[in-house]
Amino acid sequence: MLSYYHLESLLPRLLAFLIAMTLHDAAHAGVAWLLGDRTARDSKRLSLNPLVHLDALGLAMIVFGPYGWSKKMPVEAMQFKKPKLYHTIVYAAGPFTNLLLALFFWWLYFFLPAFFGGASESITVEQWRVYLQYGVIVNLMICLIHILPLYPLDGWYILKGLIPSKNQRWMDRNQLYALFLVIVLMITPIGQWALERIYPFAAQFVMNIFSL
């Protein structure tokens, strides 16, 4: 079973995270720009360069655990013609992109031998398949984590866009508590305990799909 704390998995896991994070943030920035908000673009976040999205602590966390994070995406809802709807679409774009990436890497895993003349058992194919497996796992985890309705995750903003305005005020009042809960889950043994069980489960689920 793939496990996030094995040193030999560091390179494929780190590469998968950089790809997932970069395209996740670029999707946010690109959709915001298309819908009328240039804030992310003016902040140089509409880019496929991982360096403009990297957060030092978030990158360090991916080395020691199954999850890291990037810089906060600057989005100004008031720049949109339809602030509530467009703001929701912008924040849904990130997790949706990770889901598409997971499906793409999953598809590429099976069609990879065709690029090497049908040699499905070659060392080169098997090496690349390890990277593709982590591409699926990391993108699925980022997608699932980011749709959680907790501030500052994407799911928090998606939920705010789907509920009535009167309930949005309740969310605004409790935003700090949601942030505190995310911090607790990230730095305490409770969160580590959960991630230590969720990650192997997700990895095994993906491996079972690959074995079909």
PDB file of C-alpha atoms in Angstrom:
ATOM      1  CA  MET A   1       0.000   0.000   0.000  1.00  0.00           C
ATOM      2  CA  LEU A   2       1.214   3.518  -0.757  1.00  0.00           C
ATOM      3  CA  SER A   3       1.841   5.489   2.414  1.00  0.00           C
ATOM      4  CA  TYR A   4       2.604   9.181   2.732  1.00  0.00           C
ATOM      5  CA  TYR A   5       5.390   8.835   5.297  1.00  0.00           C
ATOM      6  CA  HIS A   6       7.655   6.621   3.175  1.00  0.00           C
ATOM      7  CA  LEU A   7      10.716   8.543   1.979  1.00  0.00           C
ATOM      8  CA  GLU A   8      10.733   6.758  -1.377  1.00  0.00           C
ATOM      9  CA  SER A   9       7.315   8.231  -2.142  1.00  0.00           C
ATOM     10  CA  LEU A  10       8.449  11.828  -1.529  1.00  0.00           C
ATOM     11  CA  LEU A  11       9.369  12.727  -5.131  1.00  0.00           C
ATOM     12  CA  PRO A  12       6.193  11.448  -6.851  1.00  0.00           C
ATOM     13  CA  ARG A  13       4.034  12.827  -4.007  1.00  0.00           C
ATOM     14  CA  LEU A  14       5.729  16.233  -4.154  1.00  0.00           C
ATOM     15  CA  LEU A  15       5.457  16.418  -7.943  1.00  0.00           C
ATOM     16  CA  ALA A  16       1.788  15.426  -7.792  1.00  0.00           C
ATOM     17  CA  PHE A  17       1.147  18.112  -5.180  1.00  0.00           C
ATOM     18  CA  LEU A  18       2.880  20.832  -7.230  1.00  0.00           C
ATOM     19  CA  ILE A  19       0.830  19.952 -10.316  1.00  0.00           C
ATOM     20  CA  ALA A  20      -2.429  19.694  -8.367  1.00  0.00           C
ATOM     21  CA  MET A  21      -1.855  22.917  -6.426  1.00  0.00           C
ATOM     22  CA  THR A  22      -0.716  24.938  -9.453  1.00  0.00           C
ATOM     23  CA  LEU A  23      -3.648  23.981 -11.655  1.00  0.00           C
ATOM     24  CA  HIS A  24      -6.075  24.320  -8.737  1.00  0.00           C
ATOM     25  CA  ASP A  25      -5.027  27.939  -8.143  1.00  0.00           C
ATOM     26  CA  ALA A  26      -4.709  28.749 -11.848  1.00  0.00           C
ATOM     27  CA  ALA A  27      -8.287  27.530 -12.321  1.00  0.00           C
ATOM     28  CA  HIS A  28      -9.505  29.880  -9.571  1.00  0.00           C
ATOM     29  CA  ALA A  29      -7.632  32.817 -11.083  1.00  0.00           C
ATOM     30  CA  GLY A  30      -8.615  32.025 -14.671  1.00  0.00           C
ATOM     31  CA  VAL A  31     -12.328  31.637 -13.961  1.00  0.00           C
ATOM     32  CA  ALA A  32     -12.321  34.810 -11.831  1.00  0.00           C
ATOM     33  CA  TRP A  33     -10.692  36.719 -14.687  1.00  0.00           C
ATOM     34  CA  LEU A  34     -13.177  35.364 -17.244  1.00  0.00           C
ATOM     35  CA  LEU A  35     -16.077  36.391 -14.991  1.00  0.00           C
ATOM     36  CA  GLY A  36     -14.794  39.928 -14.499  1.00  0.00           C
ATOM     37  CA  ASP A  37     -12.434  39.987 -11.512  1.00  0.00           C
ATOM     38  CA  ARG A  38      -8.824  40.821 -12.431  1.00  0.00           C
ATOM     39  CA  THR A  39      -7.534  40.755  -8.824  1.00  0.00           C
ATOM     40  CA  ALA A  40      -5.837  37.354  -9.040  1.00  0.00           C
ATOM     41  CA  ARG A  41      -4.471  38.110 -12.492  1.00  0.00           C
ATOM     42  CA  ASP A  42      -3.041  41.452 -11.343  1.00  0.00           C
ATOM     43  CA  SER A  43      -1.475  39.611  -8.389  1.00  0.00           C
ATOM     44  CA  LYS A  44       0.361  37.330 -10.873  1.00  0.00           C
ATOM     45  CA  ARG A  45      -1.663  34.292  -9.766  1.00  0.00           C
ATOM     46  CA  LEU A  46      -3.002  33.525 -13.233  1.00  0.00           C
ATOM     47  CA  SER A  47       0.055  31.403 -13.917  1.00  0.00           C
ATOM     48  CA  LEU A  48       1.217  27.821 -14.368  1.00  0.00           C
ATOM     49  CA  ASN A  49       4.433  28.631 -12.509  1.00  0.00           C
ATOM     50  CA  PRO A  50       4.279  26.807  -9.138  1.00  0.00           C
ATOM     51  CA  LEU A  51       6.561  29.398  -7.534  1.00  0.00           C
ATOM     52  CA  VAL A  52       3.895  32.119  -7.622  1.00  0.00           C
ATOM     53  CA  HIS A  53       1.451  29.897  -5.731  1.00  0.00           C
ATOM     54  CA  LEU A  54       3.779  28.260  -3.205  1.00  0.00           C
ATOM     55  CA  ASP A  55       3.411  28.810   0.511  1.00  0.00           C
ATOM     56  CA  ALA A  56       6.589  27.840   2.378  1.00  0.00           C
ATOM     57  CA  LEU A  57       4.821  26.229   5.346  1.00  0.00           C
ATOM     58  CA  GLY A  58       2.274  24.524   3.114  1.00  0.00           C
ATOM     59  CA  LEU A  59       5.064  23.034   0.996  1.00  0.00           C
ATOM     60  CA  ALA A  60       6.914  21.851   4.103  1.00  0.00           C
ATOM     61  CA  MET A  61       3.760  20.109   5.320  1.00  0.00           C
ATOM     62  CA  ILE A  62       3.519  18.016   2.166  1.00  0.00           C
ATOM     63  CA  VAL A  63       7.008  16.677   2.916  1.00  0.00           C
ATOM     64  CA  PHE A  64       5.977  15.387   6.351  1.00  0.00           C
ATOM     65  CA  GLY A  65       2.324  14.604   5.786  1.00  0.00           C
ATOM     66  CA  PRO A  66      -0.308  13.853   3.177  1.00  0.00           C
ATOM     67  CA  TYR A  67      -1.531  17.405   2.684  1.00  0.00           C
ATOM     68  CA  GLY A  68      -0.170  20.905   2.138  1.00  0.00           C
ATOM     69  CA  TRP A  69      -1.531  24.206   0.904  1.00  0.00           C
ATOM     70  CA  SER A  70      -0.749  27.185  -1.302  1.00  0.00           C
ATOM     71  CA  LYS A  71      -1.144  30.939  -0.862  1.00  0.00           C
ATOM     72  CA  LYS A  72      -4.631  32.341  -0.381  1.00  0.00           C
ATOM     73  CA  MET A  73      -6.252  33.300  -3.679  1.00  0.00           C
ATOM     74  CA  PRO A  74      -7.237  36.995  -3.889  1.00  0.00           C
ATOM     75  CA  VAL A  75     -10.814  37.261  -5.175  1.00  0.00           C
ATOM     76  CA  GLU A  76     -13.049  40.340  -5.014  1.00  0.00           C
ATOM     77  CA  ALA A  77     -16.682  39.274  -5.302  1.00  0.00           C
ATOM     78  CA  MET A  78     -17.862  42.849  -5.841  1.00  0.00           C
ATOM     79  CA  GLN A  79     -16.036  42.868  -9.184  1.00  0.00           C
ATOM     80  CA  PHE A  80     -18.533  40.337 -10.546  1.00  0.00           C
ATOM     81  CA  LYS A  81     -21.790  41.277 -12.269  1.00  0.00           C
ATOM     82  CA  LYS A  82     -23.483  38.511 -10.288  1.00  0.00           C
ATOM     83  CA  PRO A  83     -21.356  38.411  -7.089  1.00  0.00           C
ATOM     84  CA  LYS A  84     -22.988  35.470  -5.328  1.00  0.00           C
ATOM     85  CA  LEU A  85     -23.216  33.161  -8.343  1.00  0.00           C
ATOM     86  CA  TYR A  86     -19.847  33.993  -9.888  1.00  0.00           C
ATOM     87  CA  HIS A  87     -18.028  33.855  -6.544  1.00  0.00           C
ATOM     88  CA  THR A  88     -19.381  30.325  -6.058  1.00  0.00           C
ATOM     89  CA  ILE A  89     -18.295  29.277  -9.548  1.00  0.00           C
ATOM     90  CA  VAL A  90     -14.779  30.627  -8.972  1.00  0.00           C
ATOM     91  CA  TYR A  91     -14.287  28.589  -5.806  1.00  0.00           C
ATOM     92  CA  ALA A  92     -15.843  25.474  -7.324  1.00  0.00           C
ATOM     93  CA  ALA A  93     -13.354  25.657 -10.202  1.00  0.00           C
ATOM     94  CA  GLY A  94     -10.413  24.541  -8.039  1.00  0.00           C
ATOM     95  CA  PRO A  95     -11.792  21.225  -6.690  1.00  0.00           C
ATOM     96  CA  PHE A  96     -13.415  20.508 -10.054  1.00  0.00           C
ATOM     97  CA  THR A  97     -10.024  20.891 -11.747  1.00  0.00           C
ATOM     98  CA  ASN A  98      -8.470  18.431  -9.280  1.00  0.00           C
ATOM     99  CA  LEU A  99     -11.237  15.946  -9.994  1.00  0.00           C
ATOM    100  CA  LEU A 100     -10.581  16.239 -13.734  1.00  0.00           C
ATOM    101  CA  LEU A 101      -6.847  15.786 -13.125  1.00  0.00           C
ATOM    102  CA  ALA A 102      -7.489  12.646 -11.060  1.00  0.00           C
ATOM    103  CA  LEU A 103      -9.607  11.202 -13.869  1.00  0.00           C
ATOM    104  CA  PHE A 104      -6.976  12.140 -16.462  1.00  0.00           C
ATOM    105  CA  PHE A 105      -4.139  10.495 -14.533  1.00  0.00           C
ATOM    106  CA  TRP A 106      -6.318   7.432 -13.959  1.00  0.00           C
ATOM    107  CA  TRP A 107      -7.017   7.204 -17.712  1.00  0.00           C
ATOM    108  CA  LEU A 108      -3.348   7.769 -18.566  1.00  0.00           C
ATOM    109  CA  TYR A 109      -2.308   4.954 -16.192  1.00  0.00           C
ATOM    110  CA  PHE A 110      -4.057   2.388 -18.396  1.00  0.00           C
ATOM    111  CA  PHE A 111      -3.108   3.910 -21.752  1.00  0.00           C
ATOM    112  CA  LEU A 112       0.532   4.520 -20.828  1.00  0.00           C
ATOM    113  CA  PRO A 113       1.831   1.248 -22.376  1.00  0.00           C
ATOM    114  CA  ALA A 114       0.533   2.393 -25.766  1.00  0.00           C
ATOM    115  CA  PHE A 115       3.046   5.255 -25.660  1.00  0.00           C
ATOM    116  CA  PHE A 116       5.860   2.720 -25.168  1.00  0.00           C
ATOM    117  CA  GLY A 117       4.897   0.301 -27.895  1.00  0.00           C
ATOM    118  CA  GLY A 118       2.588  -1.830 -25.763  1.00  0.00           C
ATOM    119  CA  ALA A 119       5.304  -2.876 -23.292  1.00  0.00           C
ATOM    120  CA  SER A 120       3.052  -2.867 -20.225  1.00  0.00           C
ATOM    121  CA  GLU A 121       5.607  -4.656 -18.029  1.00  0.00           C
ATOM    122  CA  SER A 122       8.628  -2.494 -18.827  1.00  0.00           C
ATOM    123  CA  ILE A 123      10.513  -0.756 -16.019  1.00  0.00           C
ATOM    124  CA  THR A 124       9.858   2.647 -17.580  1.00  0.00           C
ATOM    125  CA  VAL A 125       6.097   2.088 -17.635  1.00  0.00           C
ATOM    126  CA  GLU A 126       6.052   0.878 -14.042  1.00  0.00           C
ATOM    127  CA  GLN A 127       8.074   3.881 -12.876  1.00  0.00           C
ATOM    128  CA  TRP A 128       5.740   6.332 -14.566  1.00  0.00           C
ATOM    129  CA  ARG A 129       2.736   4.481 -13.201  1.00  0.00           C
ATOM    130  CA  VAL A 130       3.890   5.206  -9.652  1.00  0.00           C
ATOM    131  CA  TYR A 131       3.825   8.933 -10.466  1.00  0.00           C
ATOM    132  CA  LEU A 132       0.396   8.586 -12.052  1.00  0.00           C
ATOM    133  CA  GLN A 133      -0.941   6.736  -9.014  1.00  0.00           C
ATOM    134  CA  TYR A 134       0.136   9.545  -6.751  1.00  0.00           C
ATOM    135  CA  GLY A 135      -1.323  12.014  -9.238  1.00  0.00           C
ATOM    136  CA  VAL A 136      -4.702  10.361  -8.756  1.00  0.00           C
ATOM    137  CA  ILE A 137      -4.409  10.070  -4.957  1.00  0.00           C
ATOM    138  CA  VAL A 138      -3.181  13.623  -4.312  1.00  0.00           C
ATOM    139  CA  ASN A 139      -5.725  15.236  -6.607  1.00  0.00           C
ATOM    140  CA  LEU A 140      -8.576  13.238  -5.079  1.00  0.00           C
ATOM    141  CA  MET A 141      -7.495  14.226  -1.573  1.00  0.00           C
ATOM    142  CA  ILE A 142      -7.175  17.897  -2.468  1.00  0.00           C
ATOM    143  CA  CYS A 143     -10.589  17.796  -4.125  1.00  0.00           C
ATOM    144  CA  LEU A 144     -12.239  16.086  -1.146  1.00  0.00           C
ATOM    145  CA  ILE A 145     -10.563  18.276   1.468  1.00  0.00           C
ATOM    146  CA  HIS A 146     -11.334  21.501  -0.352  1.00  0.00           C
ATOM    147  CA  ILE A 147     -15.056  20.793  -0.646  1.00  0.00           C
ATOM    148  CA  LEU A 148     -15.354  20.569   3.134  1.00  0.00           C
ATOM    149  CA  PRO A 149     -17.535  23.490   4.327  1.00  0.00           C
ATOM    150  CA  LEU A 150     -14.830  24.912   6.594  1.00  0.00           C
ATOM    151  CA  TYR A 151     -13.150  28.313   6.301  1.00  0.00           C
ATOM    152  CA  PRO A 152     -10.866  29.010   4.428  1.00  0.00           C
ATOM    153  CA  LEU A 153     -11.446  25.956   2.220  1.00  0.00           C
ATOM    154  CA  ASP A 154     -13.280  26.256  -1.080  1.00  0.00           C
ATOM    155  CA  GLY A 155     -16.274  24.388   0.289  1.00  0.00           C
ATOM    156  CA  TRP A 156     -16.934  27.249   2.715  1.00  0.00           C
ATOM    157  CA  TYR A 157     -17.357  29.740  -0.134  1.00  0.00           C
ATOM    158  CA  ILE A 158     -19.301  27.272  -2.273  1.00  0.00           C
ATOM    159  CA  LEU A 159     -21.751  26.707   0.583  1.00  0.00           C
ATOM    160  CA  LYS A 160     -22.121  30.459   1.144  1.00  0.00           C
ATOM    161  CA  GLY A 161     -23.105  30.841  -2.476  1.00  0.00           C
ATOM    162  CA  LEU A 162     -25.748  28.125  -2.274  1.00  0.00           C
ATOM    163  CA  ILE A 163     -27.570  29.106   0.911  1.00  0.00           C
ATOM    164  CA  PRO A 164     -29.962  32.036   1.512  1.00  0.00           C
ATOM    165  CA  SER A 165     -28.472  35.413   2.441  1.00  0.00           C
ATOM    166  CA  LYS A 166     -29.759  35.250   6.019  1.00  0.00           C
ATOM    167  CA  ASN A 167     -27.764  32.055   6.616  1.00  0.00           C
ATOM    168  CA  GLN A 168     -24.675  33.649   5.077  1.00  0.00           C
ATOM    169  CA  ARG A 169     -24.643  36.124   7.951  1.00  0.00           C
ATOM    170  CA  TRP A 170     -24.548  33.198  10.379  1.00  0.00           C
ATOM    171  CA  MET A 171     -21.560  31.808   8.493  1.00  0.00           C
ATOM    172  CA  ASP A 172     -19.804  35.176   8.634  1.00  0.00           C
ATOM    173  CA  ARG A 173     -20.253  35.265  12.421  1.00  0.00           C
ATOM    174  CA  ASN A 174     -18.822  31.761  12.788  1.00  0.00           C
ATOM    175  CA  GLN A 175     -16.014  32.056  10.263  1.00  0.00           C
ATOM    176  CA  LEU A 176     -13.390  32.373  12.984  1.00  0.00           C
ATOM    177  CA  TYR A 177     -14.567  29.162  14.657  1.00  0.00           C
ATOM    178  CA  ALA A 178     -14.392  27.313  11.349  1.00  0.00           C
ATOM    179  CA  LEU A 179     -10.821  28.552  10.863  1.00  0.00           C
ATOM    180  CA  PHE A 180      -9.938  27.437  14.385  1.00  0.00           C
ATOM    181  CA  LEU A 181     -11.326  23.963  13.637  1.00  0.00           C
ATOM    182  CA  VAL A 182      -9.193  23.702  10.470  1.00  0.00           C
ATOM    183  CA  ILE A 183      -6.082  24.733  12.431  1.00  0.00           C
ATOM    184  CA  VAL A 184      -6.859  22.163  15.114  1.00  0.00           C
ATOM    185  CA  LEU A 185      -7.257  19.445  12.502  1.00  0.00           C
ATOM    186  CA  MET A 186      -3.977  20.427  10.842  1.00  0.00           C
ATOM    187  CA  ILE A 187      -1.668  20.700  13.867  1.00  0.00           C
ATOM    188  CA  THR A 188      -3.081  18.460  16.568  1.00  0.00           C
ATOM    189  CA  PRO A 189      -2.946  14.671  16.969  1.00  0.00           C
ATOM    190  CA  ILE A 190      -6.680  14.581  16.184  1.00  0.00           C
ATOM    191  CA  GLY A 191      -6.108  15.754  12.629  1.00  0.00           C
ATOM    192  CA  GLN A 192      -3.011  13.608  12.193  1.00  0.00           C
ATOM    193  CA  TRP A 193      -4.940  10.590  13.457  1.00  0.00           C
ATOM    194  CA  ALA A 194      -7.685  11.239  10.895  1.00  0.00           C
ATOM    195  CA  LEU A 195      -5.266  11.838   8.018  1.00  0.00           C
ATOM    196  CA  GLU A 196      -3.234   8.745   8.884  1.00  0.00           C
ATOM    197  CA  ARG A 197      -6.408   6.722   8.324  1.00  0.00           C
ATOM    198  CA  ILE A 198      -7.968   8.661   5.460  1.00  0.00           C
ATOM    199  CA  TYR A 199      -4.834   8.708   3.309  1.00  0.00           C
ATOM    200  CA  PRO A 200      -4.191   4.921   3.321  1.00  0.00           C
ATOM    201  CA  PHE A 201      -7.928   4.361   2.741  1.00  0.00           C
ATOM    202  CA  ALA A 202      -7.887   6.712  -0.265  1.00  0.00           C
ATOM    203  CA  ALA A 203      -4.667   5.114  -1.523  1.00  0.00           C
ATOM    204  CA  GLN A 204      -6.081   1.598  -1.210  1.00  0.00           C
ATOM    205  CA  PHE A 205      -9.313   2.687  -2.899  1.00  0.00           C
ATOM    206  CA  VAL A 206      -7.327   4.021  -5.850  1.00  0.00           C
ATOM    207  CA  MET A 207      -5.181   0.902  -5.990  1.00  0.00           C
ATOM    208  CA  ASN A 208      -8.315  -1.266  -6.082  1.00  0.00           C
ATOM    209  CA  ILE A 209      -9.592   0.779  -9.020  1.00  0.00           C
ATOM    210  CA  PHE A 210      -6.296   0.308 -10.838  1.00  0.00           C
ATOM    211  CA  SER A 211      -6.527  -3.442 -10.319  1.00  0.00           C
ATOM    212  CA  LEU A 212      -9.950  -3.738 -11.963  1.00  0.00           C
TER     213      LEU A 212
END
